[in-house]
Coordinates of C-alpha atoms in Angstrom, one line a residue:
M45 CA 0.0 0.0 0.0
A46 CA 1.3 3.5 -0.9
R47 CA 1.5 5.5 2.3
F48 CA -0.5 8.8 2.4
E49 CA 2.6 11.0 2.2
H50 CA 3.5 9.4 -1.1
I51 CA 0.1 9.9 -2.7
R52 CA -0.7 13.0 -4.8
N53 CA -4.2 13.5 -6.3
F54 CA -4.3 16.4 -8.8
S55 CA -6.2 17.8 -11.7
I56 CA -5.3 19.8 -14.8
I57 CA -7.5 22.8 -15.3
A58 CA -7.4 25.5 -18.0
H59 CA -9.4 27.4 -20.6
I60 CA -10.3 25.4 -23.7
D61 CA -7.4 24.8 -26.1
H62 CA -4.7 26.0 -23.7
G63 CA -2.9 22.6 -23.7
K64 CA -4.4 20.4 -20.9
S65 CA -4.6 17.2 -22.9
T66 CA -1.1 17.8 -24.4
L67 CA 0.4 18.3 -21.0
A68 CA -1.3 15.1 -19.8
D69 CA 0.2 13.3 -22.8
R70 CA 3.7 14.6 -21.9
I71 CA 3.4 13.6 -18.2
L72 CA 2.4 10.0 -19.3
E73 CA 5.3 9.9 -21.7
V74 CA 7.9 11.3 -19.3
T75 CA 6.9 8.9 -16.5
H76 CA 6.7 5.9 -19.0
T77 CA 3.1 5.3 -17.9
V78 CA 2.2 4.7 -21.6
E79 CA 4.7 2.7 -23.7
E80 CA 6.2 4.7 -26.6
R81 CA 4.7 2.4 -29.2
E82 CA 1.2 3.1 -27.8
M83 CA 1.7 6.8 -27.4
R84 CA -0.6 9.0 -29.5
E85 CA -2.1 12.5 -29.2
Q86 CA -4.9 13.0 -26.6
V87 CA -4.3 9.7 -24.9
L88 CA -6.9 10.4 -22.2
D89 CA -9.6 11.6 -24.7
R90 CA -11.2 8.3 -25.4
M91 CA -14.3 9.4 -27.4
D92 CA -14.0 9.8 -31.2
L93 CA -15.9 13.1 -30.7
E94 CA -13.2 14.4 -28.4
R95 CA -10.4 13.5 -30.8
E96 CA -12.3 15.0 -33.8
R97 CA -13.2 18.3 -32.1
G98 CA -9.9 18.5 -30.2
I99 CA -11.7 19.1 -26.9
T100 CA -12.1 17.2 -23.7
I101 CA -15.7 16.3 -22.9
K102 CA -15.4 13.7 -20.1
A103 CA -13.0 13.9 -17.2
Q104 CA -10.5 11.0 -17.2
A105 CA -8.4 9.5 -14.5
V106 CA -5.0 7.8 -14.6
R107 CA -2.5 6.5 -12.0
I108 CA 1.2 7.5 -12.5
Y109 CA 4.3 6.2 -10.6
Y110 CA 7.1 8.8 -10.3
T111 CA 10.5 8.9 -8.7
A112 CA 11.4 12.4 -7.5
S113 CA 14.9 14.0 -7.7
D114 CA 15.4 13.1 -4.0
G115 CA 14.9 9.4 -4.8
R116 CA 11.4 9.1 -3.1
D117 CA 8.7 7.2 -5.0
Y118 CA 5.3 8.8 -5.5
Q119 CA 1.9 7.6 -6.7
F120 CA 0.2 10.4 -8.7
N121 CA -3.5 10.2 -9.5
L122 CA -4.2 12.6 -12.4
I123 CA -7.7 13.7 -13.4
D124 CA -7.8 15.4 -16.8
T125 CA -10.8 17.9 -17.1
P126 CA -12.7 19.7 -19.8
G127 CA -12.3 23.4 -20.6
H128 CA -15.5 24.5 -22.2
V129 CA -18.0 26.4 -20.1
D130 CA -20.7 23.8 -20.7
F131 CA -18.7 21.1 -18.9
S132 CA -17.7 23.1 -15.8
Y133 CA -19.9 20.6 -13.9
E134 CA -17.4 17.9 -14.9
V135 CA -14.5 20.1 -13.6
S136 CA -16.2 20.7 -10.2
R137 CA -16.7 16.9 -9.7
S138 CA -13.0 16.2 -10.6
L139 CA -11.7 18.9 -8.2
A140 CA -13.7 17.3 -5.3
A141 CA -11.5 14.2 -5.7
C142 CA -8.2 16.2 -5.6
E143 CA -5.9 18.1 -3.3
G144 CA -4.1 20.1 -6.0
A145 CA -4.5 21.6 -9.4
I146 CA -2.2 22.5 -12.3
L147 CA -3.5 25.8 -13.8
V148 CA -2.4 25.9 -17.4
V149 CA -2.3 29.3 -19.2
D150 CA -1.5 29.8 -22.8
A151 CA 1.6 32.2 -23.0
T152 CA 0.2 33.7 -26.3
Q153 CA -3.4 34.3 -25.1
G154 CA -3.0 34.8 -21.4
V155 CA -5.8 34.5 -18.8
E156 CA -9.2 33.7 -20.4
A157 CA -12.7 33.5 -19.1
Q158 CA -12.6 29.8 -18.2
T159 CA -9.1 30.2 -16.7
L160 CA -10.8 32.6 -14.3
A161 CA -13.8 30.4 -13.5
N162 CA -11.7 27.2 -13.0
A163 CA -9.2 29.0 -10.8
L164 CA -12.0 30.2 -8.6
L165 CA -13.4 26.6 -8.5
A166 CA -10.0 25.3 -7.3
L167 CA -9.7 28.0 -4.7
E168 CA -13.3 27.2 -3.4
N169 CA -12.2 23.6 -3.0
D170 CA -9.0 24.7 -1.0
L171 CA -6.7 23.1 -3.6
E172 CA -3.0 23.9 -3.9
I173 CA -2.7 25.6 -7.3
I174 CA 0.5 25.2 -9.4
P175 CA 0.5 27.9 -12.1
V176 CA 2.0 26.8 -15.4
L177 CA 2.6 29.0 -18.5
N178 CA 2.4 26.8 -21.6
K179 CA 3.4 27.3 -25.3
I180 CA 6.5 29.4 -24.4
D181 CA 8.1 28.0 -27.7
L182 CA 5.6 29.8 -29.9
P183 CA 6.7 33.0 -31.7
G184 CA 3.7 35.0 -30.2
A185 CA 4.5 34.0 -26.6
E186 CA 4.7 36.8 -24.0
P187 CA 5.7 35.0 -20.8
E188 CA 6.5 38.0 -18.7
K189 CA 3.3 39.8 -19.6
R190 CA 1.2 36.6 -19.0
A191 CA 3.0 35.9 -15.7
E192 CA 1.7 39.3 -14.4
E193 CA -1.9 38.2 -15.3
I194 CA -1.5 35.0 -13.3
V195 CA 0.0 36.8 -10.3
S196 CA -3.0 39.2 -10.2
L197 CA -5.5 36.3 -10.7
I198 CA -4.4 33.9 -7.9
G199 CA -2.0 36.1 -5.8
C200 CA 1.0 33.8 -6.2
S201 CA 4.6 35.0 -6.5
R202 CA 6.3 35.0 -9.9
E203 CA 8.8 32.4 -8.6
D204 CA 5.8 29.9 -8.2
I205 CA 5.1 30.0 -12.0
L206 CA 6.5 27.2 -14.2
Y207 CA 7.4 27.9 -17.9
I208 CA 6.8 24.9 -20.2
S209 CA 6.1 23.7 -23.7
A210 CA 3.8 20.7 -23.4
K211 CA 4.2 20.1 -27.1
T212 CA 8.0 19.7 -27.0
G213 CA 8.2 18.5 -23.4
E214 CA 10.3 21.4 -22.2
G215 CA 9.8 22.1 -18.5
V216 CA 7.5 19.1 -17.9
P217 CA 9.9 17.4 -15.4
A218 CA 9.8 20.5 -13.3
V219 CA 6.0 20.2 -13.2
L220 CA 6.3 16.7 -11.8
E221 CA 8.7 17.8 -9.2
A222 CA 6.3 20.7 -8.2
I223 CA 3.4 18.2 -7.8
A224 CA 5.5 16.0 -5.5
K225 CA 6.7 19.0 -3.4
R226 CA 3.7 21.4 -3.4
V227 CA 0.5 19.3 -3.6
P228 CA -0.4 18.0 0.0
P229 CA -1.0 14.3 0.6
P230 CA -4.6 13.2 1.0
Q231 CA -6.3 13.2 4.4
G232 CA -8.4 10.3 5.8
D233 CA -8.5 7.3 8.1
P234 CA -7.0 4.2 6.5
D235 CA -8.4 2.0 9.3
G236 CA -11.8 3.6 9.6
P237 CA -15.2 2.6 8.1
P238 CA -14.8 2.6 4.3
R239 CA -16.0 5.6 2.4
A240 CA -15.6 6.4 -1.3
L241 CA -16.9 9.3 -3.3
I242 CA -18.3 8.5 -6.8
F243 CA -16.9 11.3 -9.1
D244 CA -17.9 9.7 -12.4
S245 CA -19.4 6.5 -13.8
M246 CA -19.9 4.6 -17.0
Y247 CA -22.0 1.7 -18.3
D248 CA -20.3 -1.5 -19.6
Q249 CA -22.7 -3.8 -21.5
Y250 CA -21.0 -6.9 -20.1
R251 CA -20.3 -5.9 -16.5
G252 CA -23.0 -3.2 -15.9
V253 CA -22.3 0.0 -14.0
V254 CA -18.7 1.0 -13.4
A255 CA -18.2 3.6 -10.6
F256 CA -15.1 5.9 -10.7
V257 CA -14.2 6.6 -7.1
R258 CA -11.9 8.5 -4.8
V259 CA -11.5 6.4 -1.6
K260 CA -11.4 8.8 1.4
D261 CA -11.4 6.3 4.3
G262 CA -10.8 2.6 4.8
S263 CA -10.4 0.2 1.9
F264 CA -12.5 -1.8 -0.7
R265 CA -11.9 -5.3 -1.9
K266 CA -13.4 -7.8 -4.3
D267 CA -16.4 -9.7 -2.8
D268 CA -16.9 -7.0 -0.1
P269 CA -20.6 -6.1 0.4
I270 CA -21.3 -2.5 -0.6
L271 CA -23.9 0.1 0.3
A272 CA -24.7 3.4 -1.5
L273 CA -25.8 5.9 1.1
A274 CA -28.1 8.0 -1.0
T275 CA -30.1 5.3 -2.8
R276 CA -29.6 2.7 0.1
L277 CA -28.7 0.2 -2.6
R278 CA -26.9 -2.9 -1.4
S279 CA -24.7 -5.1 -3.6
E280 CA -21.4 -7.0 -3.7
I281 CA -18.1 -5.8 -5.3
E282 CA -17.3 -7.8 -8.4
E283 CA -14.0 -6.0 -9.2
V284 CA -11.8 -3.1 -8.0
G285 CA -9.0 -1.6 -10.0
I286 CA -7.0 1.5 -11.1
F287 CA -6.6 3.4 -14.4
S288 CA -3.2 3.1 -16.0
P289 CA -4.7 4.6 -18.2
D290 CA -6.7 1.5 -19.2
M291 CA -8.7 -0.2 -16.5
L292 CA -6.3 -2.5 -14.5
K293 CA -7.7 -5.0 -12.0
T294 CA -6.1 -4.9 -8.5
D295 CA -6.8 -6.7 -5.2
V296 CA -7.7 -3.6 -3.1
L297 CA -8.3 0.2 -3.2
H298 CA -6.9 1.9 -0.1
A299 CA -7.7 5.3 1.4
G300 CA -6.4 8.2 -0.6
E301 CA -6.4 6.3 -3.9
V302 CA -8.4 6.9 -7.1
G303 CA -9.7 3.9 -9.0
Y304 CA -12.9 2.1 -10.1
I305 CA -15.4 -0.3 -8.4
I306 CA -17.7 -2.6 -10.3
P307 CA -20.6 -3.2 -7.9
G308 CA -22.5 -5.8 -10.0
I309 CA -25.4 -3.4 -10.7
K310 CA -27.2 -3.7 -14.0
E311 CA -29.8 -0.9 -13.6
V312 CA -28.4 2.5 -14.7
S313 CA -30.7 4.5 -12.4
D314 CA -29.5 2.7 -9.2
L315 CA -26.2 4.5 -8.8
H316 CA -25.7 8.3 -8.7
V317 CA -22.6 10.4 -9.3
G318 CA -21.8 12.2 -6.0
D319 CA -23.1 9.4 -3.9
T320 CA -20.9 7.8 -1.1
L321 CA -20.1 4.1 -1.1
T322 CA -19.5 2.2 2.2
N323 CA -19.4 -1.3 3.6
P324 CA -22.7 -2.3 5.4
R325 CA -20.7 -4.5 7.8
Q326 CA -18.8 -1.4 9.0
P327 CA -20.9 1.5 7.8
A328 CA -19.7 5.1 7.7
S329 CA -21.5 7.5 10.0
G330 CA -22.5 9.9 7.2
P331 CA -21.9 10.6 3.5
L332 CA -19.1 12.6 2.0
A333 CA -19.9 16.1 0.7
G334 CA -21.3 15.3 -2.8
Y335 CA -22.0 17.7 -5.6
R336 CA -24.7 20.3 -6.1
E337 CA -27.3 19.0 -8.5
A338 CA -26.5 20.1 -12.1
T339 CA -29.2 22.5 -13.2
P340 CA -30.2 22.2 -16.9
M341 CA -30.1 25.6 -18.7
V342 CA -31.1 24.6 -22.3
F343 CA -34.0 22.4 -23.3
C344 CA -35.0 20.7 -26.6
G345 CA -37.1 17.8 -27.7
L346 CA -35.4 14.7 -29.2
F347 CA -37.5 12.5 -31.4
P348 CA -36.5 9.4 -33.3
I349 CA -37.1 9.8 -37.1
D350 CA -38.5 6.3 -37.1
G351 CA -41.1 6.1 -34.3
E352 CA -40.3 2.4 -33.7
N353 CA -37.0 3.4 -32.2
Y354 CA -38.6 5.2 -29.2
P355 CA -37.7 2.3 -26.8
D356 CA -34.1 2.3 -28.1
L357 CA -33.9 6.1 -27.5
K358 CA -35.1 5.7 -24.0
D359 CA -32.5 3.0 -23.3
A360 CA -29.7 5.0 -24.8
L361 CA -30.6 8.1 -22.8
E362 CA -30.6 6.1 -19.5
K363 CA -27.1 4.7 -20.3
L364 CA -25.8 8.1 -21.3
R365 CA -27.1 9.7 -18.1
L366 CA -25.0 7.3 -16.0
N367 CA -21.9 8.7 -17.7
D368 CA -23.3 12.3 -17.7
A369 CA -25.1 13.2 -14.5
S370 CA -26.0 16.7 -15.9
L371 CA -28.3 15.2 -18.6
H372 CA -32.0 15.4 -17.7
F373 CA -34.9 14.0 -19.8
E374 CA -38.6 13.1 -19.5
P375 CA -41.1 11.7 -22.1
E376 CA -42.8 14.1 -24.4
T377 CA -45.5 13.6 -27.1
S378 CA -45.9 15.8 -30.2
K379 CA -48.7 15.7 -32.7
A380 CA -46.3 16.4 -35.5
L381 CA -43.3 14.3 -34.4
G382 CA -44.8 11.5 -32.3
F383 CA -43.2 10.1 -29.1
G384 CA -39.8 11.5 -27.9
F385 CA -38.1 13.1 -24.9
R386 CA -37.8 16.6 -23.5
C387 CA -34.1 16.9 -22.6
G388 CA -32.3 19.4 -20.4
F389 CA -28.6 20.3 -21.1
L390 CA -26.0 22.6 -19.5
G391 CA -25.5 24.5 -22.8
L392 CA -25.7 24.3 -26.6
L393 CA -22.3 22.4 -27.0
H394 CA -23.5 19.9 -24.4
M395 CA -26.7 19.4 -26.4
E396 CA -24.7 18.9 -29.7
I397 CA -22.4 16.4 -28.0
V398 CA -25.3 14.3 -26.4
R399 CA -27.2 14.3 -29.7
E400 CA -24.0 13.2 -31.6
R401 CA -23.2 10.5 -29.1
L402 CA -26.8 9.1 -29.3
E403 CA -26.5 8.9 -33.1
R404 CA -22.9 7.5 -33.1
E405 CA -22.8 5.2 -30.1
F406 CA -26.4 3.9 -30.3
G407 CA -27.1 4.1 -34.1
L408 CA -30.1 6.4 -33.7
E409 CA -31.5 8.9 -36.3
L410 CA -32.8 11.8 -34.3
L411 CA -34.7 15.1 -34.9
A412 CA -34.1 17.9 -32.4
T413 CA -36.6 20.8 -31.8
T414 CA -35.4 24.4 -31.4
P415 CA -33.5 24.8 -28.1
N416 CA -35.1 27.0 -25.5
V417 CA -34.7 27.8 -21.8
R418 CA -36.8 27.4 -18.7
Y419 CA -39.3 30.3 -17.9
E420 CA -41.4 31.1 -14.8
V421 CA -45.0 32.1 -15.5
E422 CA -47.1 33.7 -12.8
L423 CA -50.8 33.4 -13.4
L424 CA -53.5 35.8 -12.3
N425 CA -54.6 33.4 -9.6
G426 CA -51.1 33.5 -8.0
E427 CA -49.9 30.1 -9.3
V428 CA -46.3 30.0 -10.6
L429 CA -45.6 27.5 -13.5
S430 CA -42.1 26.4 -14.6
I431 CA -42.2 26.1 -18.4
S432 CA -39.4 24.4 -20.4
N433 CA -41.6 23.5 -23.4
P434 CA -43.4 26.3 -25.4
V435 CA -46.4 24.0 -25.8
E436 CA -47.1 24.4 -22.0
F437 CA -47.1 28.2 -22.2
P438 CA -50.6 29.3 -20.9
D439 CA -53.1 31.5 -22.7
V440 CA -52.1 35.2 -22.6
G441 CA -55.4 36.1 -20.8
L442 CA -54.3 34.0 -17.8
I443 CA -50.8 35.4 -17.4
K444 CA -49.8 38.1 -14.8
E445 CA -46.1 38.0 -15.4
V446 CA -43.4 36.0 -17.3
R447 CA -39.9 35.7 -15.9
E448 CA -36.9 34.6 -17.9
P449 CA -33.5 33.4 -16.6
Y450 CA -30.6 35.9 -16.6
I451 CA -26.9 35.0 -16.5
A452 CA -23.9 37.0 -15.1
A453 CA -21.6 36.9 -18.1
T454 CA -17.8 37.7 -18.0
V455 CA -16.2 38.5 -21.4
L456 CA -12.4 38.8 -21.7
V457 CA -11.5 40.7 -24.9
P458 CA -8.6 42.6 -26.5
A459 CA -9.1 46.4 -26.1
E460 CA -9.5 46.9 -29.8
Y461 CA -12.6 44.8 -30.0
V462 CA -14.4 46.2 -27.0
G463 CA -16.8 48.4 -29.1
P464 CA -18.2 45.5 -31.3
V465 CA -18.5 43.2 -28.3
M466 CA -20.4 45.8 -26.3
E467 CA -22.7 46.4 -29.3
L468 CA -23.4 42.6 -29.6
C469 CA -24.3 42.4 -25.8
N470 CA -26.6 45.4 -26.2
D471 CA -28.3 43.8 -29.3
K472 CA -28.9 40.7 -27.1
R473 CA -30.8 42.8 -24.5
G474 CA -27.7 42.8 -22.2
R475 CA -27.3 45.1 -19.2
F476 CA -23.8 46.5 -18.7
R477 CA -22.4 46.1 -15.2
H478 CA -18.7 46.7 -15.1
M479 CA -15.6 47.1 -17.3
E480 CA -12.0 46.6 -16.1
Y481 CA -8.6 46.8 -17.9
L482 CA -6.7 43.7 -16.7
T483 CA -3.7 44.9 -18.7
S484 CA -3.2 47.8 -21.1
D485 CA -4.7 45.8 -24.0
R486 CA -7.0 43.3 -22.3
V487 CA -10.4 44.2 -21.0
R488 CA -12.9 42.3 -18.8
L489 CA -16.6 43.1 -19.5
D490 CA -19.4 42.1 -17.0
Y491 CA -22.9 42.0 -18.4
D492 CA -26.3 40.6 -17.3
L493 CA -27.8 38.8 -20.3
P494 CA -31.0 36.9 -20.9
L495 CA -30.0 33.2 -21.2
A496 CA -32.4 32.8 -24.1
E497 CA -30.4 35.3 -26.2
I498 CA -27.1 33.4 -25.8
V499 CA -28.1 29.7 -26.2
L500 CA -28.2 29.8 -30.0
D501 CA -25.6 31.8 -31.7
F502 CA -24.0 34.1 -29.2
F503 CA -20.7 32.2 -29.1
D504 CA -20.4 32.3 -32.9
L505 CA -21.2 36.0 -33.1
L506 CA -18.8 36.8 -30.2
K507 CA -15.9 35.0 -32.0
T508 CA -16.8 36.8 -35.3
R509 CA -16.9 40.3 -33.7
S510 CA -13.6 39.7 -31.9
R511 CA -11.8 37.7 -34.7
G512 CA -11.7 34.7 -32.3
Y513 CA -9.9 36.5 -29.4
A514 CA -12.8 37.0 -27.0
S515 CA -13.7 34.4 -24.4
L516 CA -16.9 33.9 -22.4
D517 CA -17.8 32.5 -19.0
Y518 CA -21.2 32.7 -17.3
E519 CA -23.2 31.5 -14.3
M520 CA -26.9 31.6 -13.6
K521 CA -28.1 34.7 -11.8
D522 CA -31.9 34.9 -11.3
F523 CA -35.2 35.1 -13.1
E524 CA -36.4 38.6 -14.2
P525 CA -39.7 39.8 -15.7
G526 CA -39.7 40.1 -19.5
D527 CA -42.2 40.9 -22.3
L528 CA -42.3 37.4 -23.7
V529 CA -44.9 35.8 -25.9
R530 CA -45.5 32.4 -27.5
L531 CA -45.1 32.3 -31.2
D532 CA -47.1 29.5 -33.0
I533 CA -46.8 28.3 -36.5
R534 CA -50.1 27.3 -38.2
I535 CA -50.2 25.3 -41.3
A536 CA -53.6 25.1 -43.0
G537 CA -55.1 26.5 -39.8
D538 CA -53.6 23.8 -37.5
I539 CA -50.9 24.7 -34.9
V540 CA -47.7 22.6 -35.4
D541 CA -46.6 22.1 -31.8
A542 CA -43.0 21.2 -32.6
L543 CA -42.4 24.6 -34.1
S544 CA -43.8 26.7 -31.3
L545 CA -41.3 29.2 -29.7
I546 CA -41.2 31.6 -26.7
V547 CA -39.7 34.8 -28.0
H548 CA -39.4 38.5 -26.8
A549 CA -42.3 40.5 -28.1
D550 CA -40.0 42.8 -30.1
R551 CA -38.5 39.9 -32.0
A552 CA -41.8 38.0 -32.7
Y553 CA -42.4 39.5 -36.2
G554 CA -38.9 38.9 -37.5
V555 CA -38.7 35.3 -36.2
G556 CA -42.2 34.5 -37.4
R557 CA -41.7 35.8 -40.9
G558 CA -38.4 34.0 -41.2
L559 CA -39.9 30.7 -40.1
A560 CA -42.9 31.1 -42.5
E561 CA -40.6 31.8 -45.4
R562 CA -38.4 28.8 -44.8
L563 CA -41.4 26.5 -44.4
R564 CA -42.9 27.8 -47.7
K565 CA -39.8 26.5 -49.5
Q566 CA -39.9 23.1 -47.8
I567 CA -43.6 22.1 -47.8
P568 CA -44.5 20.3 -51.1
R569 CA -47.3 21.8 -53.2
Q570 CA -50.8 20.3 -52.7
M571 CA -53.8 20.3 -55.0
F572 CA -55.1 23.3 -52.9
E573 CA -53.4 26.4 -51.5
V574 CA -51.7 25.9 -48.1
A575 CA -51.5 28.9 -45.8
I576 CA -48.5 29.1 -43.4
Q577 CA -49.1 31.6 -40.6
A578 CA -47.1 32.9 -37.7
A579 CA -49.3 33.8 -34.8
V580 CA -49.1 35.3 -31.3
G581 CA -52.3 34.2 -29.5
S582 CA -55.1 34.8 -32.0
R583 CA -53.2 37.6 -33.8
I584 CA -51.6 36.6 -37.2
I585 CA -48.3 38.5 -37.6
A586 CA -46.9 36.9 -40.8
R587 CA -48.2 34.7 -43.6
E588 CA -46.9 32.8 -46.6
S589 CA -48.7 30.6 -49.0
V590 CA -47.7 27.5 -50.9
A591 CA -49.3 27.8 -54.3
P592 CA -51.5 24.9 -55.4
L593 CA -50.8 22.4 -58.2
R594 CA -53.0 23.2 -61.2
K595 CA -54.3 20.7 -63.7
D596 CA -54.9 22.2 -67.1
V597 CA -58.6 21.4 -67.4
I598 CA -59.1 23.5 -70.5
A599 CA -56.4 21.8 -72.6
K600 CA -59.0 19.8 -74.5
C601 CA -60.9 23.0 -75.5
Y602 CA -59.9 24.1 -79.0
G603 CA -61.5 27.5 -79.2
G604 CA -65.3 27.8 -79.3
D605 CA -67.4 29.5 -76.7
I606 CA -65.5 31.0 -73.8
S607 CA -68.4 30.0 -71.4
R608 CA -67.3 26.3 -71.8
K609 CA -63.8 27.2 -70.5
R610 CA -65.3 29.3 -67.7
K611 CA -67.5 26.4 -66.6
L612 CA -64.6 24.0 -66.4
L613 CA -62.5 26.5 -64.4
E614 CA -65.4 27.2 -62.0
K615 CA -65.9 23.5 -61.5
Q616 CA -62.1 23.1 -60.7
K617 CA -62.3 26.0 -58.3
A618 CA -65.2 24.5 -56.4
G619 CA -63.4 21.1 -56.2
K620 CA -60.3 22.8 -54.8
K621 CA -62.4 24.6 -52.2
R622 CA -63.9 21.2 -51.1
M623 CA -60.4 19.6 -51.0
K624 CA -59.1 22.4 -48.9
M625 CA -61.9 21.8 -46.3
V626 CA -61.2 18.1 -45.9
G627 CA -57.5 17.9 -47.0
T628 CA -54.7 17.6 -44.5
V629 CA -51.1 18.8 -45.1
E630 CA -48.4 16.2 -44.5
I631 CA -45.3 18.0 -43.4
P632 CA -42.2 16.0 -44.5
Q633 CA -39.3 15.4 -42.1
E634 CA -37.1 17.5 -44.5
A635 CA -39.2 20.6 -43.6
F636 CA -38.6 20.1 -39.9
L637 CA -34.9 19.5 -40.4
A638 CA -34.6 22.7 -42.5
V639 CA -36.5 24.9 -40.0
L640 CA -35.0 23.4 -36.8
D641 CA -31.4 23.3 -38.1
L642 CA -29.6 25.9 -36.1
G643 CA -27.0 26.5 -38.9
E644 CA -29.7 27.8 -41.2
S645 CA -30.6 30.9 -39.2
K646 CA -29.7 33.9 -41.2
D647 CA -30.8 36.7 -39.0
G648 CA -29.2 35.4 -35.8
R649 CA -32.4 35.8 -33.9
R650 CA -33.9 32.3 -33.8

């Protein structure tokens, strides 16, 4: 057993694309944890999606053995974390299992919005922070200037900052030495009642649920009985092991160590991330501090294109939720799209990743409705409703007040782009709070913004206005009253529930007209005219028409009396009128795909 003073549990945190995964690669290479022939880029990024996008989505753990310059042997447990704002929940879970954190900052870009957020998370968890300036080998690196930013951010001295190039390996041995010297050993009772915190989990189709744990007290062995304190579930341990970086079976997991436990549970819903595992023969007196429940911020409906795949979609979502505790879903029925699920996500990137994982890993073809946020609607009778689906929005005559979620947004941007970025925030109904020059050419802007305005295209527009240099971090603030209405799309007089939206009253006309125009191009022509209307309540605010197909009924008339032609045309007109009364318009899937596709939005307001 590794003694406590030789164990170091640490995380790597940084803004997206500042070099976390590359540094993790170099650490594995320098310590020979991964054989040279098996070495590849992004070793800890296991998903194809992570490798394609060049981002970390899931936190990954790995055990490393290291001999320091003083000859002492150490056991390092590294947890690599994501950098995108949507996955900060993953970061908070990883930090709860650590005593230290390596804060990586790009020497060319400096402190960014997520650097700020992750540093604060680490400080809240009382972690020892090791500041590291990466990419010092690049021509645009400004190490002295960026070091000043780090000093002002976390209050360290300049001597504490390490200068490295994760790509070439320069300075990486100094990082390993700093981990051994600066990160404190774990605290706990090795002989006390066993307690382990579940910081992540996954589903294996052959072995069931696999829990990723940090053992705080006692030890866990194969065949030990096990008890989950939150769900009161009892089982027996089938296997314990470590990550090296692949799963490696061991005899025992001791206090202070990070590894995995396979509890022989087949039901996905029986084990929760953040729960505490113990031994019912020697139970712990209470659970470890878990995690705050992840609050979904963005909602959309997911429907299988083939209705027969509904049970498969349900099964896939349940398995995915085990590995992603921040995913929420509940059954939903749509007249237009059939049976599906209303899903809640932490952000738009999270939604894209989940949808792509469902399609790739489970072979499903899915249709997603337009993303929206959760609203609070206070009725005249005093009742307050929580609305995450536009279809549930009550009649205007019953509403006293509608409240929408606001976020406290922090934007870090070069001084030359402050004007365009402030203009964008104002266009999105933002309220200016504060502006601060971090350095002579780097500005921090604080805004209060409606969440609904940023979930679709705000990131893209922010990058466009700042030529890719601005970065955004945000956290939920509160609900505030707003002039919001439900926008319905009617086709041939019938409301299509899947296309309903909640929008600000000032934007309703523009959004409604845009939707109607795009539907007109997608709905096939019928034998009668099809009216496409955008409506707020009973008021029609925009209309488009799909022209009818016309059979040439007078083709057989070779001249003669005009009354004969008129009679045939009047007969056709009456037939079309009857057809319109009894005919229904089948909306093809292509029409939904075109209208609901986020990339199609031209005005940036959908």
